[in-house]
mmCIF file of C-alpha atoms and ligand atoms in Angstrom:
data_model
loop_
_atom_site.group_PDB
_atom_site.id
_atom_site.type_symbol
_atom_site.label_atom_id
_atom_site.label_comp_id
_atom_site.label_asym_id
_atom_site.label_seq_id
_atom_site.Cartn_x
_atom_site.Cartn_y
_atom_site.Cartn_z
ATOM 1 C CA UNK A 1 78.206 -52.283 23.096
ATOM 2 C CA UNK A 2 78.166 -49.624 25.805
ATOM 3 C CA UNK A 3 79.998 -50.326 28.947
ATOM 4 C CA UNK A 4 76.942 -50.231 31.186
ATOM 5 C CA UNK A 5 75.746 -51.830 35.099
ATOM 6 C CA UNK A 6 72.609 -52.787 36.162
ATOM 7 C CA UNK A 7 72.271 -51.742 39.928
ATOM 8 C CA UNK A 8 69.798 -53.165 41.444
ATOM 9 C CA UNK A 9 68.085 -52.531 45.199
ATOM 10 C CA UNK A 10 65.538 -54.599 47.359
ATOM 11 C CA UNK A 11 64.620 -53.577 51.063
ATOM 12 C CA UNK A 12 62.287 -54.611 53.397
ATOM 13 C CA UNK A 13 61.475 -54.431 56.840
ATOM 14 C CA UNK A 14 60.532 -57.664 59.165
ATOM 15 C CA UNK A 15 60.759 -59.698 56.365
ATOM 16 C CA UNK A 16 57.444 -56.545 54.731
ATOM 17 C CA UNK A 17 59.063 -55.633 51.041
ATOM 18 C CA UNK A 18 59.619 -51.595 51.264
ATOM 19 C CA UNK A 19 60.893 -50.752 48.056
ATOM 20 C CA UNK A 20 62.902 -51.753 45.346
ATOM 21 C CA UNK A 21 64.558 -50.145 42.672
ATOM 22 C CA UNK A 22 66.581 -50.399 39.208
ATOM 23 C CA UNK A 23 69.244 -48.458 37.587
ATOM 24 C CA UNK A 24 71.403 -49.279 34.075
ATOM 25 C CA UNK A 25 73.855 -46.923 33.996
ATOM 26 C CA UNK A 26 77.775 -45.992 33.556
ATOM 27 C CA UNK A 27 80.550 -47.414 36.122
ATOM 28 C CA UNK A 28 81.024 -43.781 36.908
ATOM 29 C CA UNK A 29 77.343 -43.279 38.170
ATOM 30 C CA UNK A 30 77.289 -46.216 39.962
ATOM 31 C CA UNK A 31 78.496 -44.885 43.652
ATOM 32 C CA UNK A 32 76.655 -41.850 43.479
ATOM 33 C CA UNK A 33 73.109 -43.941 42.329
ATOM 34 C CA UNK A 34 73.746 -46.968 45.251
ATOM 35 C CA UNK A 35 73.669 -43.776 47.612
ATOM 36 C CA UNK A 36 70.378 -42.876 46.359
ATOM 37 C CA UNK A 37 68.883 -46.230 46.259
ATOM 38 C CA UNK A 38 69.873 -46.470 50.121
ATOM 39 C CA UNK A 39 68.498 -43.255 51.229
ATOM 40 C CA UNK A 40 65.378 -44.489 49.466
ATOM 41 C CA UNK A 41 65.135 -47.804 51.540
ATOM 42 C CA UNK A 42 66.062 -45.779 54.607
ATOM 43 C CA UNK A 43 63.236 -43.363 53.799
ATOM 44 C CA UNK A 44 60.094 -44.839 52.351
ATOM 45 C CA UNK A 45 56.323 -44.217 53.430
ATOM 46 C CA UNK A 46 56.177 -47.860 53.935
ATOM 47 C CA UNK A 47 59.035 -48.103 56.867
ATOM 48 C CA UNK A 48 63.154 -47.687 57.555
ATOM 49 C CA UNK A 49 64.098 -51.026 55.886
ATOM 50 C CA UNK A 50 65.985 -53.417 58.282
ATOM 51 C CA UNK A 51 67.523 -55.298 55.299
ATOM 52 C CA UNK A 52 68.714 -53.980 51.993
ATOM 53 C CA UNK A 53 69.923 -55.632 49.423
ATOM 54 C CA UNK A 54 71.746 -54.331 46.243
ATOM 55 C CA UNK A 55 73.524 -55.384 43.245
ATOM 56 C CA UNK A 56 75.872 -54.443 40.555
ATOM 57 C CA UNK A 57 76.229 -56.750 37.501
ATOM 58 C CA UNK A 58 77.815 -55.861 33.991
ATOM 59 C CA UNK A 59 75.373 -55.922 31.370
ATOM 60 C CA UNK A 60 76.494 -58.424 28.633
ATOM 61 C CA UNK A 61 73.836 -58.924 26.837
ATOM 62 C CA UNK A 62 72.305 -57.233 23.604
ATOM 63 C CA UNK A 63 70.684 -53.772 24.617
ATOM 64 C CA UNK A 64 67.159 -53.205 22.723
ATOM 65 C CA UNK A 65 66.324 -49.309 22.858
ATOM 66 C CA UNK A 66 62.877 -48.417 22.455
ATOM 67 C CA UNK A 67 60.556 -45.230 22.334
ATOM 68 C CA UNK A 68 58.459 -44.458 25.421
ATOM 69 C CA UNK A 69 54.664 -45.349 25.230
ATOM 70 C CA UNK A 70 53.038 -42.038 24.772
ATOM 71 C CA UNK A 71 51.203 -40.535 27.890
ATOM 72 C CA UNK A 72 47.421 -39.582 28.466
ATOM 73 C CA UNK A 73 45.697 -38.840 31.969
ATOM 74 C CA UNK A 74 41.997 -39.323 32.470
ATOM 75 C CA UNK A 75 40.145 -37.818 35.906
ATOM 76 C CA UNK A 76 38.477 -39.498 38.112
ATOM 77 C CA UNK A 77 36.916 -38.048 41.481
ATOM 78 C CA UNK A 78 37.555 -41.186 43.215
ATOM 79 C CA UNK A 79 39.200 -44.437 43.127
ATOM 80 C CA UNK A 80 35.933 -46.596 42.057
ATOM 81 C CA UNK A 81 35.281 -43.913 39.424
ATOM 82 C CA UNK A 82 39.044 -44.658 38.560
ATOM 83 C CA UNK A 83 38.617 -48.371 38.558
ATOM 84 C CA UNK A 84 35.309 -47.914 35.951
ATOM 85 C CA UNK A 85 37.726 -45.847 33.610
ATOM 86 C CA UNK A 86 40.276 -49.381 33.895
ATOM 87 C CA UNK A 87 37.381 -51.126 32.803
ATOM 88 C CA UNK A 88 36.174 -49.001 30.432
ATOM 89 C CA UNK A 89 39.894 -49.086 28.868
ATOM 90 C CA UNK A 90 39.541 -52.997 28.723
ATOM 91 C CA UNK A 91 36.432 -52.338 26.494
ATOM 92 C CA UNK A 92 38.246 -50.597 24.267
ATOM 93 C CA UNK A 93 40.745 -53.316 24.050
ATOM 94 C CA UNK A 94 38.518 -55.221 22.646
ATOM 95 C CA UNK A 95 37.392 -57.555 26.474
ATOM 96 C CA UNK A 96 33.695 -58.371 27.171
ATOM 97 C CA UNK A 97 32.562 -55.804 30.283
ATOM 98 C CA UNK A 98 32.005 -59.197 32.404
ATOM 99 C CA UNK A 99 35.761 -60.575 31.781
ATOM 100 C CA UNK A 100 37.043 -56.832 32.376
ATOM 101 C CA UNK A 101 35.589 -57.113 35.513
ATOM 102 C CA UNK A 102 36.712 -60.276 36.509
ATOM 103 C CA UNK A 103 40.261 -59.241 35.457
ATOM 104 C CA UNK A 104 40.053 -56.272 37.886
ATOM 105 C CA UNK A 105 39.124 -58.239 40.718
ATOM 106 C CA UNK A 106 42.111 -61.040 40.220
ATOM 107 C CA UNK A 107 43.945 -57.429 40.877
ATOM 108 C CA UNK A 108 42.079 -56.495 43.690
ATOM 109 C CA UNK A 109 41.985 -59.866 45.517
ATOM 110 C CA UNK A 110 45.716 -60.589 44.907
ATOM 111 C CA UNK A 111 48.280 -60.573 47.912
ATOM 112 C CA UNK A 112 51.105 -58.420 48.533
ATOM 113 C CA UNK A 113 53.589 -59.229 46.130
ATOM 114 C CA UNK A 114 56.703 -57.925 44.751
ATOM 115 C CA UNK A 115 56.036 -58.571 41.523
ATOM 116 C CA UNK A 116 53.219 -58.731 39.425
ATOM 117 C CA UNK A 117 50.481 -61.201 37.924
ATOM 118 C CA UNK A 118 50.743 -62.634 34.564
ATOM 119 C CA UNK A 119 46.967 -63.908 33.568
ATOM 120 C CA UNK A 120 46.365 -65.269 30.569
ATOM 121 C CA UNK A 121 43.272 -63.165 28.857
ATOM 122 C CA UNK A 122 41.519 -66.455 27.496
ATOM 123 C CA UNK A 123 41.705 -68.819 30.853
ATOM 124 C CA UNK A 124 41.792 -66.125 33.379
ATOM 125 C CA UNK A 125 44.188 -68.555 34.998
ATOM 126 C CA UNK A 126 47.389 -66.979 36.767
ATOM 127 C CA UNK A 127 50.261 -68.093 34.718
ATOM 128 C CA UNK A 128 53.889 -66.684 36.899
ATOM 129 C CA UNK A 129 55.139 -70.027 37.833
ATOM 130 C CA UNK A 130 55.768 -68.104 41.693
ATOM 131 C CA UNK A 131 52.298 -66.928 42.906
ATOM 132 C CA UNK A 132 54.087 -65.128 45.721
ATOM 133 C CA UNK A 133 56.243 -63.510 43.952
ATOM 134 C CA UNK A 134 55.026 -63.131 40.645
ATOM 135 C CA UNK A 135 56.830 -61.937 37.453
ATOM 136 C CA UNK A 136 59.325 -59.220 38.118
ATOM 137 C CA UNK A 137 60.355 -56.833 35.441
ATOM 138 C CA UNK A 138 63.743 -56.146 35.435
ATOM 139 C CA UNK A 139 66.392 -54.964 33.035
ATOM 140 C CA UNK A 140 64.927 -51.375 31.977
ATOM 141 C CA UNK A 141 65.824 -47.784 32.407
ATOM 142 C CA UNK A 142 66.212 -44.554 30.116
ATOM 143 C CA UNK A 143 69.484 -44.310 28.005
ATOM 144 C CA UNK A 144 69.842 -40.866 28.500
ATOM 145 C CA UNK A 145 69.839 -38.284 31.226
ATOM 146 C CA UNK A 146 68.477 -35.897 29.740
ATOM 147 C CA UNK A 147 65.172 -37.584 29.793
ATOM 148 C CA UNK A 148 63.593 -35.071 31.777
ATOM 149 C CA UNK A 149 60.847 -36.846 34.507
ATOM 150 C CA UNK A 150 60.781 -35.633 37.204
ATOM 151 C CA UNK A 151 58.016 -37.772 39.714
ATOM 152 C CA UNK A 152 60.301 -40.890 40.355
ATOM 153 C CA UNK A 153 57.059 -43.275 40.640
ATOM 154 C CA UNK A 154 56.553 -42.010 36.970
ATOM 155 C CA UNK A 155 59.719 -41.941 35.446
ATOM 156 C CA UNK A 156 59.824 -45.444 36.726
ATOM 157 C CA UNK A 157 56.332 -46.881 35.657
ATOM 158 C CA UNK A 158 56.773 -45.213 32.351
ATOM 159 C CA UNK A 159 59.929 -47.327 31.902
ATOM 160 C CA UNK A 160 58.514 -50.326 33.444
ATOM 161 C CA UNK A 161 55.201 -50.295 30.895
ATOM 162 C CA UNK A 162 56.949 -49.802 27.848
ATOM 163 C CA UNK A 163 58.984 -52.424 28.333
ATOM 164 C CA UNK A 164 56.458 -54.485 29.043
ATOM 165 C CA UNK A 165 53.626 -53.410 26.591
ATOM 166 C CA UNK A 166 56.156 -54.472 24.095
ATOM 167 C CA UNK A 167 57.142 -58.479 25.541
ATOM 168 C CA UNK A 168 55.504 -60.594 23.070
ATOM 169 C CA UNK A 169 51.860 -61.993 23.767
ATOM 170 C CA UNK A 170 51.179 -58.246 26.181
ATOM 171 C CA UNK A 171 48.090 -56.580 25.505
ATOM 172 C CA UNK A 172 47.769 -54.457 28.631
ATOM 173 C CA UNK A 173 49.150 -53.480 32.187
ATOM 174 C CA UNK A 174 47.081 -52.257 35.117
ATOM 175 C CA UNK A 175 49.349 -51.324 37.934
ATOM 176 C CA UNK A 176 48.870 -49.053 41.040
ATOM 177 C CA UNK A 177 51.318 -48.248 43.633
ATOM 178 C CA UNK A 178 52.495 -49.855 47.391
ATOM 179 C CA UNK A 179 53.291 -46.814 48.392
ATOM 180 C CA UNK A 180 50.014 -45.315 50.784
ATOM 181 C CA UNK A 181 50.223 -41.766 49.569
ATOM 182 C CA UNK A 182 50.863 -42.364 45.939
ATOM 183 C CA UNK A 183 47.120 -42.765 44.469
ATOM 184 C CA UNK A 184 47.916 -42.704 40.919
ATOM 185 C CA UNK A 185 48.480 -45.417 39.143
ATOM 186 C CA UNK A 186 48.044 -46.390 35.171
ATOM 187 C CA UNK A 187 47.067 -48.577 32.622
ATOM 188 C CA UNK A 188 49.429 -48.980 29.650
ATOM 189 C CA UNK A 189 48.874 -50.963 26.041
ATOM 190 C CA UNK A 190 50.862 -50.475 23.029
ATOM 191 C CA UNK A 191 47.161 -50.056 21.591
ATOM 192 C CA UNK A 192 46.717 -46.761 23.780
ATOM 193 C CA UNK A 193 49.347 -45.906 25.332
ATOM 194 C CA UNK A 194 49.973 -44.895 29.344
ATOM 195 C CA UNK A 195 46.769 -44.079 30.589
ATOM 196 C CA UNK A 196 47.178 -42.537 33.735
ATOM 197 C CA UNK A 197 44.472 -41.647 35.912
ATOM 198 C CA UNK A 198 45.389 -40.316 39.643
ATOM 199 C CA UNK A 199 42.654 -42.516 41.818
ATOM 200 C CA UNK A 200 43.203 -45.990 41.712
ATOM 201 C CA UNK A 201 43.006 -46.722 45.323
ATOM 202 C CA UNK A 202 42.149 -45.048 49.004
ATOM 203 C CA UNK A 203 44.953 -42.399 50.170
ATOM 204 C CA UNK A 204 46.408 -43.906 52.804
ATOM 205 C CA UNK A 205 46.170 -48.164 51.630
ATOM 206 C CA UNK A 206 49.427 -50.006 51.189
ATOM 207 C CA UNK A 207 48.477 -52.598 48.480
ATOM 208 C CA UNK A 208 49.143 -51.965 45.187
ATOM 209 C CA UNK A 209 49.500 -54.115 42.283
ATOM 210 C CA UNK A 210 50.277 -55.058 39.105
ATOM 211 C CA UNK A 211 48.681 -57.242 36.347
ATOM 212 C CA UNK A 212 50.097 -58.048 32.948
ATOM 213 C CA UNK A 213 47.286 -59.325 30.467
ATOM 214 C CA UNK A 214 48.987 -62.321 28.275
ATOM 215 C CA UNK A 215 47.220 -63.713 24.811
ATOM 216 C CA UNK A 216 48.131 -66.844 25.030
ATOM 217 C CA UNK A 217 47.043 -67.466 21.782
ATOM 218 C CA UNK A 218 48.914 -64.763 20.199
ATOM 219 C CA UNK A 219 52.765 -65.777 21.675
ATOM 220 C CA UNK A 220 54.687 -68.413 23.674
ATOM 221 C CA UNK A 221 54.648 -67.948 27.270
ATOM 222 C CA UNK A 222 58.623 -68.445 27.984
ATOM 223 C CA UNK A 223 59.308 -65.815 25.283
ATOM 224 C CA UNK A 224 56.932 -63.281 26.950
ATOM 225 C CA UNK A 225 58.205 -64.306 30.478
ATOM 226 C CA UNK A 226 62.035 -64.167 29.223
ATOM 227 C CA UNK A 227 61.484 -60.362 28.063
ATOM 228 C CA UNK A 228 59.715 -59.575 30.391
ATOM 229 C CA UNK A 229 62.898 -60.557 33.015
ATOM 230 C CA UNK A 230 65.293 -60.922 30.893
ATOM 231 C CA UNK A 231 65.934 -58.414 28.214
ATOM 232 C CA UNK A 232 67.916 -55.148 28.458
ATOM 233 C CA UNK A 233 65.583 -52.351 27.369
ATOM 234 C CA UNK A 234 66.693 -48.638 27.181
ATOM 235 C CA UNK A 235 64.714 -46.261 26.485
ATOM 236 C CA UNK A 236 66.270 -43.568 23.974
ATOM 237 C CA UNK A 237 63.670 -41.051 22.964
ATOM 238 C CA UNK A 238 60.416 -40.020 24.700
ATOM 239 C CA UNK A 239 56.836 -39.880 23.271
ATOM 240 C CA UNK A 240 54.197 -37.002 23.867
ATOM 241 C CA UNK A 241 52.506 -36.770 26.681
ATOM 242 C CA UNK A 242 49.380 -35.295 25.727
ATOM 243 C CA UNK A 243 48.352 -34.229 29.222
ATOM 244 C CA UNK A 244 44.860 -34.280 30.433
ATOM 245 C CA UNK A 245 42.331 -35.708 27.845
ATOM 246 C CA UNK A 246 38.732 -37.684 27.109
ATOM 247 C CA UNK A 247 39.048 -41.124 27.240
ATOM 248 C CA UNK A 248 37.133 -40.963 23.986
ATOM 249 C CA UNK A 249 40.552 -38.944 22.341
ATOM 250 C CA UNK A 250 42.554 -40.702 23.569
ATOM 251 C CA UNK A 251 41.500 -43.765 22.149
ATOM 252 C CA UNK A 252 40.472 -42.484 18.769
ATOM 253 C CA UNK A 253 44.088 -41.295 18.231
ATOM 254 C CA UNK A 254 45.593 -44.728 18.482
ATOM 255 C CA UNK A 255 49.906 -45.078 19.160
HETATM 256 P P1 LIG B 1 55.195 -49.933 43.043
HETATM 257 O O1 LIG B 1 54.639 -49.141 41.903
HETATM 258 O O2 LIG B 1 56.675 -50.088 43.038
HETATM 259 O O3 LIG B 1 54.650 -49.460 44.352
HETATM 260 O O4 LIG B 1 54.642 -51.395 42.830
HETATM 261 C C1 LIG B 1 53.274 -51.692 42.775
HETATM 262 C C2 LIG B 1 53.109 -53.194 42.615
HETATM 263 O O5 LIG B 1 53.693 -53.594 41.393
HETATM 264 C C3 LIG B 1 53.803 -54.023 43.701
HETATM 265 O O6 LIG B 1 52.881 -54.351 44.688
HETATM 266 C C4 LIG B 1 54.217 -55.262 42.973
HETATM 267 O O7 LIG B 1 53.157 -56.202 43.009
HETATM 268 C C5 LIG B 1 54.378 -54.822 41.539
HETATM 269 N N1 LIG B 1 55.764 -54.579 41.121
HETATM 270 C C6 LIG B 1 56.656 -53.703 41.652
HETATM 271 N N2 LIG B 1 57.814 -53.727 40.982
HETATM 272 C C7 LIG B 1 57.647 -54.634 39.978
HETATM 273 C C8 LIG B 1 58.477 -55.117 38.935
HETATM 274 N N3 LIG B 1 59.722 -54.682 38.760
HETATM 275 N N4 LIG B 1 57.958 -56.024 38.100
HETATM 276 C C9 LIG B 1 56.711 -56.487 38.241
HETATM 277 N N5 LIG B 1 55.879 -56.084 39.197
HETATM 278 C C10 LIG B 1 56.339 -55.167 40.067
#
């Protein structure tokens, strides 16, 4: 198995999360990456963190590498134009337009929270045993370097969804960002892909989100929850990303 660390950061400010962050990498990267992951705290649109927390651990356990989802973006002029293209998505996956919509608005309505909802798609009910807190996803990064990406929200979210479009039980993410200037957010499914689409919210609002849709009838809820936390995914080889298209292509061409 490859000698690897998982670094991990959390900041916040008064107690506010600010930003967090996730690296798996070699011992040799490790000073040169907490240095990063500091300046980040120190930096962020959201404040200077007063408190910062990091981490180093060995990984021990077995490393699954997977392929990135591939990548569409759909435009939208605004963010409730973006929010009808998230619901238009959940048609396609196969929801009724009424429980799409109530899925959005669990989204919407949700607290701050560092992590992110898990609702099972049959109950609607909230499932992450912390409703605070919610489920974190945590034990993901790309294998290589090489893996050119350049926008850090991206190169993170991209990492983030596949590993969690593949937990068992997943059929879909919708996620958009804390961070007040960063508008775009995404919604991923093994079915489809990463959908991005750049207005999910108002410039300038600090909630974001993040909701993972669970079948319930499909896997076992500790299995989903213990990938979703748990497992060491690496992600070895990129998938297209097909730029700009109709929401119509890109759900014709399925993954
Ligand atoms: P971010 O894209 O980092 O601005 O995060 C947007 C939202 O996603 C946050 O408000 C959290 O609710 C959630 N979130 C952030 N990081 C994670 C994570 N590692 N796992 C699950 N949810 C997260």
């Amino acid at each position: 198995m490859a000698n690897l660390y998982n670094l991990k950061m959390r900041s916040s400010k008064k107690d506010k999360h600010i930003s967090g962050a996730e690296r798996i990498i070699v011992k040799e990267n490790i000073e040169e990456e907490a240095i990063k992951m500091i300046k980040r705290a120190l930096n962020h649109s959201r404040g200077e963190a007063d408190f910062i927390n990091l981490s180093v651990s060995k990984v021990k356990d077995e490393i699954t590498y997977l392929k990135s989802l591939p990548v569409s973006t759909l435009i939208s002029k605004n963010y409730l134009e973006g929010r009808e293209l998230i619901i238009k998505v959940l048609l396609f996956l196969g929801f009724k337009r009424e429980k799409a919509l109530k899925m959005l608005d669990i989204l919407i309505n949700a607290p701050s929270m560092r992590g992110a909802i898990l609702l099972d798609i049959n109950s609607l009910e909230r499932l992450e045993p912390d409703k605070n807190r919610g489920i974190r996803a945590t034990g993901m990064d790309y294998s290589s370097e090489n893996i050119d990406i350049d926008n850090l929200h991206f190169r993170e979210a991209l990492a983030l969804s596949t590993k969690v479009a593949h937990a068992p039980g997943i059929v879909a993410e919708i996620c958009w960002s804390d961070d007040p200037f960063y508008t775009t957010g995404y919604i991923a499914s093994k079915k489809y892909g990463y959908i991005r689409i750049p207005n999910l919210k108002p410039r300038g609002d600090e909630k974001g989100g993040r909701l993972f849709c669970f079948d319930s009838k499909a896997a076992n809820l500790d299995e989903c929850v213990h990938w979703i936390e748990k497992k060491i995914v690496l992600i070895d080889e990129l998938a297209p990303n097909y730029g700009v298209r109709a929401l119509e292509k890109v759900v014709g061409n399925h993954v």
